[in-house]
Each structure stands twice: as C-alpha cells, then as structure tokens.
PDB file of C-alpha atoms and ligand atoms in Angstrom:
ATOM      1  CA  MET A 226     -20.200 -22.331  -0.444  1.00 97.00           C
ATOM      2  CA  LYS A 227     -23.150 -20.081  -1.214  1.00 96.00           C
ATOM      3  CA  GLY A 228     -23.563 -18.645  -4.708  1.00 97.00           C
ATOM      4  CA  ILE A 229     -23.701 -15.046  -3.442  1.00 96.00           C
ATOM      5  CA  VAL A 230     -20.039 -15.400  -2.443  1.00 97.00           C
ATOM      6  CA  PHE A 231     -19.191 -16.331  -6.069  1.00 98.00           C
ATOM      7  CA  THR A 232     -21.422 -13.802  -7.852  1.00 98.00           C
ATOM      8  CA  GLU A 233     -20.140 -10.906  -5.743  1.00 98.00           C
ATOM      9  CA  PHE A 234     -16.553 -12.091  -6.126  1.00 98.00           C
ATOM     10  CA  LEU A 235     -16.764 -12.203  -9.921  1.00 98.00           C
ATOM     11  CA  GLU A 236     -18.468  -8.821  -9.972  1.00 97.00           C
ATOM     12  CA  LEU A 237     -15.610  -7.297  -7.972  1.00 98.00           C
ATOM     13  CA  VAL A 238     -13.028  -8.969 -10.246  1.00 98.00           C
ATOM     14  CA  GLU A 239     -14.818  -7.443 -13.239  1.00 98.00           C
ATOM     15  CA  THR A 240     -14.852  -3.968 -11.632  1.00 97.00           C
ATOM     16  CA  LYS A 241     -11.190  -4.076 -10.597  1.00 97.00           C
ATOM     17  CA  PHE A 242      -9.582  -6.078 -13.416  1.00 98.00           C
ATOM     18  CA  GLY A 243     -12.116  -6.203 -16.266  1.00 98.00           C
ATOM     19  CA  LEU A 244     -14.321  -8.816 -17.869  1.00 98.00           C
ATOM     20  CA  GLU A 245     -11.307 -10.411 -19.654  1.00 98.00           C
ATOM     21  CA  MET A 246      -9.869 -11.335 -16.246  1.00 98.00           C
ATOM     22  CA  VAL A 247     -13.177 -12.935 -15.220  1.00 98.00           C
ATOM     23  CA  ASP A 248     -13.118 -15.079 -18.388  1.00 98.00           C
ATOM     24  CA  LYS A 249      -9.438 -15.877 -17.900  1.00 98.00           C
ATOM     25  CA  ILE A 250      -9.701 -17.170 -14.324  1.00 98.00           C
ATOM     26  CA  ILE A 251     -12.829 -19.183 -15.184  1.00 98.00           C
ATOM     27  CA  ASN A 252     -11.018 -20.778 -18.131  1.00 98.00           C
ATOM     28  CA  GLN A 253      -7.917 -21.484 -16.047  1.00 98.00           C
ATOM     29  CA  SER A 254      -9.999 -23.301 -13.401  1.00 98.00           C
ATOM     30  CA  LYS A 255     -11.633 -26.725 -13.553  1.00 97.00           C
ATOM     31  CA  LEU A 256     -15.147 -25.826 -12.498  1.00 98.00           C
ATOM     32  CA  GLU A 257     -18.020 -28.263 -12.215  1.00 97.00           C
ATOM     33  CA  SER A 258     -20.353 -25.251 -12.452  1.00 97.00           C
ATOM     34  CA  GLN A 259     -18.470 -24.021 -15.541  1.00 96.00           C
ATOM     35  CA  GLY A 260     -18.420 -20.629 -13.877  1.00 96.00           C
ATOM     36  CA  ALA A 261     -22.178 -20.089 -14.084  1.00 96.00           C
ATOM     37  CA  TYR A 262     -23.293 -19.076 -10.582  1.00 98.00           C
ATOM     38  CA  THR A 263     -26.616 -17.935  -9.154  1.00 96.00           C
ATOM     39  CA  ALA A 264     -26.788 -16.083  -5.834  1.00 90.00           C
ATOM     40  CA  VAL A 265     -29.006 -18.712  -4.214  1.00 87.00           C
ATOM     41  CA  GLY A 266     -27.144 -21.795  -5.501  1.00 95.00           C
ATOM     42  CA  THR A 267     -24.508 -23.757  -3.606  1.00 96.00           C
ATOM     43  CA  TYR A 268     -21.122 -24.656  -5.096  1.00 98.00           C
ATOM     44  CA  GLN A 269     -17.964 -26.423  -4.048  1.00 98.00           C
ATOM     45  CA  PHE A 270     -15.489 -24.384  -2.033  1.00 98.00           C
ATOM     46  CA  SER A 271     -12.720 -25.796  -4.284  1.00 98.00           C
ATOM     47  CA  GLU A 272     -14.146 -23.652  -7.099  1.00 98.00           C
ATOM     48  CA  MET A 273     -13.603 -20.465  -5.059  1.00 98.00           C
ATOM     49  CA  LEU A 274     -10.115 -21.632  -4.166  1.00 98.00           C
ATOM     50  CA  GLN A 275      -9.182 -22.148  -7.827  1.00 98.00           C
ATOM     51  CA  LEU A 276     -10.636 -18.790  -8.896  1.00 98.00           C
ATOM     52  CA  LEU A 277      -8.704 -17.059  -6.113  1.00 98.00           C
ATOM     53  CA  GLN A 278      -5.452 -18.872  -6.857  1.00 98.00           C
ATOM     54  CA  ASN A 279      -5.672 -18.108 -10.561  1.00 98.00           C
ATOM     55  CA  LEU A 280      -6.482 -14.453  -9.898  1.00 98.00           C
ATOM     56  CA  SER A 281      -3.510 -14.357  -7.543  1.00 98.00           C
ATOM     57  CA  LYS A 282      -1.185 -15.805 -10.238  1.00 98.00           C
ATOM     58  CA  ASN A 283      -2.420 -13.369 -12.889  1.00 98.00           C
ATOM     59  CA  THR A 284      -2.203 -10.277 -10.691  1.00 98.00           C
ATOM     60  CA  ASN A 285       0.740 -11.104  -8.408  1.00 98.00           C
ATOM     61  CA  ILE A 286      -1.461 -10.264  -5.426  1.00 98.00           C
ATOM     62  CA  SER A 287      -1.471 -12.838  -2.597  1.00 98.00           C
ATOM     63  CA  THR A 288      -4.691 -14.777  -1.991  1.00 98.00           C
ATOM     64  CA  ASP A 289      -4.759 -13.314   1.546  1.00 98.00           C
ATOM     65  CA  ASP A 290      -4.711  -9.754   0.188  1.00 98.00           C
ATOM     66  CA  LEU A 291      -7.353 -10.631  -2.412  1.00 98.00           C
ATOM     67  CA  LEU A 292      -9.587 -12.101   0.310  1.00 98.00           C
ATOM     68  CA  LEU A 293      -9.074  -9.015   2.484  1.00 98.00           C
ATOM     69  CA  VAL A 294     -10.201  -6.658  -0.276  1.00 97.00           C
ATOM     70  CA  TYR A 295     -13.033  -8.968  -1.266  1.00 98.00           C
ATOM     71  CA  ALA A 296     -14.321  -9.066   2.330  1.00 98.00           C
ATOM     72  CA  GLU A 297     -14.431  -5.271   2.431  1.00 96.00           C
ATOM     73  CA  HIS A 298     -16.698  -5.368  -0.602  1.00 97.00           C
ATOM     74  CA  PHE A 299     -18.740  -8.267   0.804  1.00 98.00           C
ATOM     75  CA  PHE A 300     -19.399  -6.351   4.017  1.00 98.00           C
ATOM     76  CA  GLU A 301     -21.335  -3.745   2.019  1.00 97.00           C
ATOM     77  CA  VAL A 302     -23.336  -6.570   0.405  1.00 97.00           C
ATOM     78  CA  LEU A 303     -24.148  -7.987   3.865  1.00 97.00           C
ATOM     79  CA  LYS A 304     -25.154  -4.551   5.152  1.00 96.00           C
ATOM     80  CA  THR A 305     -27.532  -4.059   2.230  1.00 96.00           C
ATOM     81  CA  ASN A 306     -29.070  -7.527   2.337  1.00 94.00           C
ATOM     82  CA  TYR A 307     -29.128  -8.245   6.077  1.00 95.00           C
ATOM     83  CA  SER A 308     -29.516  -4.767   7.622  1.00 94.00           C
ATOM     84  CA  GLN A 309     -31.837  -6.198  10.296  1.00 94.00           C
ATOM     85  CA  LEU A 310     -28.869  -8.076  11.807  1.00 95.00           C
ATOM     86  CA  PHE A 311     -26.772  -4.917  12.085  1.00 95.00           C
ATOM     87  CA  ILE A 312     -29.308  -2.620  13.774  1.00 94.00           C
ATOM     88  CA  TYR A 313     -29.333  -5.039  16.689  1.00 93.00           C
ATOM     89  CA  TYR A 314     -25.853  -3.820  17.727  1.00 97.00           C
ATOM     90  CA  ASN A 315     -24.532  -0.466  18.876  1.00 96.00           C
ATOM     91  CA  ASN A 316     -20.826  -1.256  19.051  1.00 97.00           C
ATOM     92  CA  PRO A 317     -18.355  -3.397  17.064  1.00 98.00           C
ATOM     93  CA  ILE A 318     -17.095  -5.564  19.958  1.00 98.00           C
ATOM     94  CA  ASP A 319     -20.618  -6.752  20.780  1.00 98.00           C
ATOM     95  CA  LEU A 320     -21.290  -7.484  17.111  1.00 98.00           C
ATOM     96  CA  LEU A 321     -18.083  -9.465  16.573  1.00 98.00           C
ATOM     97  CA  SER A 322     -18.507 -11.443  19.793  1.00 98.00           C
ATOM     98  CA  SER A 323     -21.984 -12.459  18.584  1.00 98.00           C
ATOM     99  CA  ILE A 324     -21.080 -13.929  15.176  1.00 98.00           C
ATOM    100  CA  GLU A 325     -21.117 -17.436  16.586  1.00 98.00           C
ATOM    101  CA  ASN A 326     -24.218 -17.351  18.810  1.00 98.00           C
ATOM    102  CA  HIS A 327     -26.394 -14.945  16.833  1.00 98.00           C
ATOM    103  CA  ILE A 328     -25.306 -13.684  13.399  1.00 98.00           C
ATOM    104  CA  HIS A 329     -24.214 -16.937  11.793  1.00 98.00           C
ATOM    105  CA  VAL A 330     -27.067 -18.741  13.575  1.00 98.00           C
ATOM    106  CA  GLU A 331     -29.464 -16.499  11.645  1.00 97.00           C
ATOM    107  CA  VAL A 332     -27.482 -17.104   8.448  1.00 96.00           C
ATOM    108  CA  LEU A 333     -27.984 -20.862   8.901  1.00 96.00           C
ATOM    109  CA  LYS A 334     -31.745 -20.311   9.166  1.00 96.00           C
ATOM    110  CA  ILE A 335     -31.696 -18.568   5.783  1.00 93.00           C
ATOM    111  CA  TYR A 336     -29.145 -20.919   4.169  1.00 93.00           C
ATOM    112  CA  PRO A 337     -29.197 -24.297   5.962  1.00 94.00           C
ATOM    113  CA  ASP A 338     -26.311 -25.504   3.766  1.00 94.00           C
ATOM    114  CA  ALA A 339     -24.003 -22.535   4.457  1.00 96.00           C
ATOM    115  CA  GLU A 340     -20.434 -23.521   5.355  1.00 97.00           C
ATOM    116  CA  LEU A 341     -19.523 -21.246   8.216  1.00 98.00           C
ATOM    117  CA  PRO A 342     -16.458 -20.920  10.444  1.00 98.00           C
ATOM    118  CA  THR A 343     -16.627 -20.957  14.235  1.00 98.00           C
ATOM    119  CA  PHE A 344     -15.557 -17.886  16.224  1.00 98.00           C
ATOM    120  CA  GLU A 345     -15.046 -18.796  19.867  1.00 98.00           C
ATOM    121  CA  VAL A 346     -14.805 -15.862  22.284  1.00 98.00           C
ATOM    122  CA  LEU A 347     -11.671 -16.383  24.389  1.00 98.00           C
ATOM    123  CA  LYS A 348     -11.713 -12.976  26.102  1.00 98.00           C
ATOM    124  CA  LYS A 349     -14.003  -9.980  25.995  1.00 98.00           C
ATOM    125  CA  THR A 350     -13.800  -6.570  27.647  1.00 98.00           C
ATOM    126  CA  LYS A 351     -15.297  -3.222  26.600  1.00 97.00           C
ATOM    127  CA  LYS A 352     -12.455  -2.463  24.170  1.00 98.00           C
ATOM    128  CA  LYS A 353     -10.753  -5.805  23.639  1.00 98.00           C
ATOM    129  CA  LEU A 354     -11.787  -9.092  22.112  1.00 98.00           C
ATOM    130  CA  ILE A 355      -9.863 -12.304  21.496  1.00 98.00           C
ATOM    131  CA  LEU A 356     -11.543 -14.684  19.031  1.00 98.00           C
ATOM    132  CA  LEU A 357     -10.510 -18.173  17.978  1.00 98.00           C
ATOM    133  CA  TYR A 358     -11.346 -18.747  14.306  1.00 98.00           C
ATOM    134  CA  THR A 359     -11.685 -22.356  13.162  1.00 98.00           C
ATOM    135  CA  SER A 360     -12.554 -23.374   9.591  1.00 98.00           C
ATOM    136  CA  SER A 361     -11.265 -25.943   7.113  1.00 98.00           C
ATOM    137  CA  ARG A 362     -11.512 -23.185   4.483  1.00 98.00           C
ATOM    138  CA  ALA A 363      -8.781 -21.036   6.118  1.00 98.00           C
ATOM    139  CA  MET A 364     -10.493 -17.795   5.074  1.00 98.00           C
ATOM    140  CA  HIS A 365      -9.016 -15.837   7.985  1.00 98.00           C
ATOM    141  CA  HIS A 366      -8.247 -12.817   5.827  1.00 98.00           C
ATOM    142  CA  PHE A 367     -11.872 -12.726   4.730  1.00 98.00           C
ATOM    143  CA  GLY A 368     -12.687 -12.514   8.440  1.00 98.00           C
ATOM    144  CA  LEU A 369     -10.073  -9.790   8.936  1.00 98.00           C
ATOM    145  CA  GLY A 370     -11.601  -7.668   6.159  1.00 98.00           C
ATOM    146  CA  LEU A 371     -15.090  -8.072   7.644  1.00 98.00           C
ATOM    147  CA  MET A 372     -13.752  -7.125  11.077  1.00 98.00           C
ATOM    148  CA  ASN A 373     -12.057  -3.957   9.754  1.00 98.00           C
ATOM    149  CA  LYS A 374     -15.306  -2.944   8.100  1.00 98.00           C
ATOM    150  CA  THR A 375     -17.299  -3.685  11.247  1.00 98.00           C
ATOM    151  CA  PHE A 376     -15.239  -1.083  13.118  1.00 98.00           C
ATOM    152  CA  GLU A 377     -15.597   1.375  10.233  1.00 98.00           C
ATOM    153  CA  HIS A 378     -19.376   0.848  10.327  1.00 98.00           C
ATOM    154  CA  PHE A 379     -19.375   2.150  13.920  1.00 98.00           C
ATOM    155  CA  ASN A 380     -17.076   5.058  12.963  1.00 98.00           C
ATOM    156  CA  THR A 381     -14.081   3.688  14.810  1.00 98.00           C
ATOM    157  CA  THR A 382     -10.915   1.667  14.135  1.00 98.00           C
ATOM    158  CA  ALA A 383      -9.069  -1.229  15.737  1.00 98.00           C
ATOM    159  CA  THR A 384      -5.670  -2.846  15.813  1.00 98.00           C
ATOM    160  CA  ILE A 385      -6.121  -6.491  14.899  1.00 98.00           C
ATOM    161  CA  VAL A 386      -3.311  -9.001  15.354  1.00 98.00           C
ATOM    162  CA  LEU A 387      -3.750 -12.321  13.583  1.00 98.00           C
ATOM    163  CA  GLU A 388      -1.908 -15.273  15.107  1.00 98.00           C
ATOM    164  CA  LYS A 389      -1.909 -18.450  12.999  1.00 98.00           C
ATOM    165  CA  LEU A 390      -2.030 -21.498  15.263  1.00 98.00           C
ATOM    166  CA  ASN A 391      -1.163 -23.903  12.440  1.00 98.00           C
ATOM    167  CA  ASP A 392       0.499 -23.697   9.010  1.00 98.00           C
ATOM    168  CA  GLU A 393      -2.754 -24.330   7.126  1.00 98.00           C
ATOM    169  CA  GLY A 394      -4.426 -21.332   8.773  1.00 98.00           C
ATOM    170  CA  THR A 395      -7.444 -23.381   9.784  1.00 98.00           C
ATOM    171  CA  GLU A 396      -7.035 -22.192  13.393  1.00 98.00           C
ATOM    172  CA  VAL A 397      -6.283 -18.532  13.939  1.00 98.00           C
ATOM    173  CA  LYS A 398      -6.394 -16.304  16.998  1.00 98.00           C
ATOM    174  CA  PHE A 399      -7.612 -12.732  16.416  1.00 98.00           C
ATOM    175  CA  ILE A 400      -6.460 -10.256  19.057  1.00 98.00           C
ATOM    176  CA  ILE A 401      -8.670  -7.219  18.567  1.00 98.00           C
ATOM    177  CA  SER A 402      -8.108  -3.883  20.353  1.00 98.00           C
ATOM    178  CA  GLN A 403     -10.430  -1.003  19.630  1.00 98.00           C
ATOM    179  CA  ASN A 404      -8.476   2.265  19.231  1.00 97.00           C
TER     180      ASN A 404
HETATM  181  C1  LIG B 572     -19.007 -16.709   5.606  1.00 64.72           C
HETATM  182  C2  LIG B 572     -23.105 -14.269   6.293  1.00 64.72           C
HETATM  183  C3  LIG B 572     -20.940 -11.383   9.460  1.00 64.72           C
HETATM  184  C4  LIG B 572     -16.941 -14.054   9.090  1.00 64.72           C
HETATM  185  C5  LIG B 572     -20.287 -16.243   5.473  1.00 64.72           C
HETATM  186  C6  LIG B 572     -21.218 -16.663   4.438  1.00 64.72           C
HETATM  187  C7  LIG B 572     -22.371 -15.988   4.635  1.00 64.72           C
HETATM  188  C8  LIG B 572     -22.182 -15.133   5.783  1.00 64.72           C
HETATM  189  C9  LIG B 572     -23.651 -16.073   3.803  1.00 64.72           C
HETATM  190  C10 LIG B 572     -20.936 -17.689   3.331  1.00 64.72           C
HETATM  191  C11 LIG B 572     -21.312 -19.087   3.734  1.00 64.72           C
HETATM  192  C12 LIG B 572     -21.177 -20.055   2.590  1.00 64.72           C
HETATM  193  O1  LIG B 572     -20.697 -19.669   1.544  1.00 64.72           O
HETATM  194  O2  LIG B 572     -21.588 -21.222   2.689  1.00 64.72           O
HETATM  195  C13 LIG B 572     -22.881 -13.285   7.211  1.00 64.72           C
HETATM  196  C14 LIG B 572     -23.832 -12.237   7.587  1.00 64.72           C
HETATM  197  C15 LIG B 572     -23.206 -11.415   8.464  1.00 64.72           C
HETATM  198  C16 LIG B 572     -21.872 -11.968   8.651  1.00 64.72           C
HETATM  199  C17 LIG B 572     -25.243 -12.112   7.036  1.00 64.72           C
HETATM  200  C18 LIG B 572     -23.678 -10.160   9.157  1.00 64.72           C
HETATM  201  C19 LIG B 572     -24.895  -9.745   9.218  1.00 64.72           C
HETATM  202  C20 LIG B 572     -19.658 -11.847   9.601  1.00 64.72           C
HETATM  203  C21 LIG B 572     -18.649 -11.127  10.347  1.00 64.72           C
HETATM  204  C22 LIG B 572     -17.533 -11.861  10.257  1.00 64.72           C
HETATM  205  C23 LIG B 572     -17.826 -13.056   9.452  1.00 64.72           C
HETATM  206  C24 LIG B 572     -18.824  -9.780  11.071  1.00 64.72           C
HETATM  207  C25 LIG B 572     -16.267 -11.413  10.893  1.00 64.72           C
HETATM  208  C26 LIG B 572     -15.258 -12.068  11.162  1.00 64.72           C
HETATM  209  C27 LIG B 572     -17.131 -14.980   8.083  1.00 64.72           C
HETATM  210  C28 LIG B 572     -16.083 -15.787   7.488  1.00 64.72           C
HETATM  211  C29 LIG B 572     -16.691 -16.558   6.481  1.00 64.72           C
HETATM  212  C30 LIG B 572     -18.100 -16.195   6.485  1.00 64.72           C
HETATM  213  C31 LIG B 572     -14.614 -15.763   7.872  1.00 64.72           C
HETATM  214  C32 LIG B 572     -16.005 -17.501   5.472  1.00 64.72           C
HETATM  215  C33 LIG B 572     -16.253 -18.966   5.691  1.00 64.72           C
HETATM  216  C34 LIG B 572     -15.179 -19.649   6.509  1.00 64.72           C
HETATM  217  O3  LIG B 572     -14.185 -18.996   6.938  1.00 64.72           O
HETATM  218  O4  LIG B 572     -15.308 -20.866   6.755  1.00 64.72           O
HETATM  219  N1  LIG B 572     -20.904 -15.318   6.297  1.00 64.72           N
HETATM  220  N2  LIG B 572     -21.717 -13.098   7.896  1.00 64.72           N
HETATM  221  N3  LIG B 572     -19.140 -13.005   9.080  1.00 64.72           N
HETATM  222  N4  LIG B 572     -18.330 -15.258   7.475  1.00 64.72           N
HETATM  223 FE1  LIG B 572     -20.086 -14.324   7.845  1.00 64.72          FE
END
C-alpha cells in the first residue's frame, strides 16, 4: 500500500483525535516501518489494517465507518494531487464507470506497485451504475466514501446500496442510483 494512504490517514487521526492517539495506535501495532511513513514509500497493507483496528478499539467506531470518513478526506487529497484526472469527466457516473479502464490505469503508471481493487461495470445507464468491487483488502467502505464524494464533486447525490457477496467483503456489489 502506498505511503500517501498512511501519511494522510495519520494526519486525519491527529486532526480528529489528537497526536496522543496517533502515538497510541502506532505503539499498539506491530509495524515493520515503526510508523515512519513517507508519501512515496510502499508499506504492507497489514500495517494499515492494524492501525485501523486499533483506532477502532480505542474509539468504539467500526473500521467500516472509519474507512468511510477517511475516504471522504482522501478524496480531497486526490482532487488536489490528480486534478488532471477529474477535469476529464463531466458527470459522476462516467467517472465511476472509468475507474477500472482509465483512472486506476493512470495511477498504475505513476505508482507501478500500487495495490488496487477491480471495479467491473455490470450495468450502466445515464443515472444508474452497478459495479462489482473485488479486492483482497476488503476496503469497500473506502470505495463508498470516494463514491459519495464523487457525486458531491458534481453537485449531486446518490443512493448507494452495498451488497456483500461474501463474508470477508472481498467481493461487493455497489448499486448506485443518482438522485
Ligand atoms: C486505492 C488513486 C479514484 C477506489 C487507491 C490508491 C491510490 C488511488 C493511489 C492506493 C493504492 C495503494 O495504496 O497501493 C486514485 C486516484 C483517483 C482514484 C488518483 C482519482 C483521480 C477512485 C475512486 C474510487 C476509488 C473514484 C471509487 C470507488 C479505490 C479503492 C481503493 C483505492 C476502494 C483501496 C484499495 C483496495 O480496495 O484494494 N486509489 N483513486 N478510487 N481506490 Fe482509487
């Protein structure tokens, strides 16, 4: 997992819960990196999982809810750093249906070692999109937060139903209807 995901995560934890919480979750986790991340480095996904699980224990907020809020913050980071990918689109359905064949393809050119999910388009109309998310990292709520923000970016909203196809959450159907 790319370092920018860690540095932005710890920054948000500091803003929301304070520097003591950052120290606490780092100390509670067994981290090969020892919690020292650079934006361009690459680290094990298991480090993110431990940080999330420890934050969840300390705050009584589920890891899904933490990932949802984190994604909303991360969207702003993506918009600032990769604005050229956003101007390409004039509506949210086109953007979301292009994660797989355009957006994440560009991400892989910048970070060849990025660990990305797949988003297969199962159905697409002007106002509706059904996506099949597949990833061993089961970060579906991170996806949900990014999707919510994508609609907000185009000054609209959507109803998004998330259907887990297995217990692990490594395969999830997103049924997206623009309001
Ligand atoms: C992960 C970039 C848009 C869904 C990532 C990562 C990067 C990235 C750098 C981390 C990869 C790693 O740590 O190895 C971008 C950029 C975008 C974009 C630059 C737009 C310009 C989106 C959108 C979604 C999305 C709109 C909406 C669903 C995800 C998910 C992950 C991810 C769910 C977590 C990894 C996983 O589930 O396996 N993306 N992304 N991305 N992205 Fe994107």
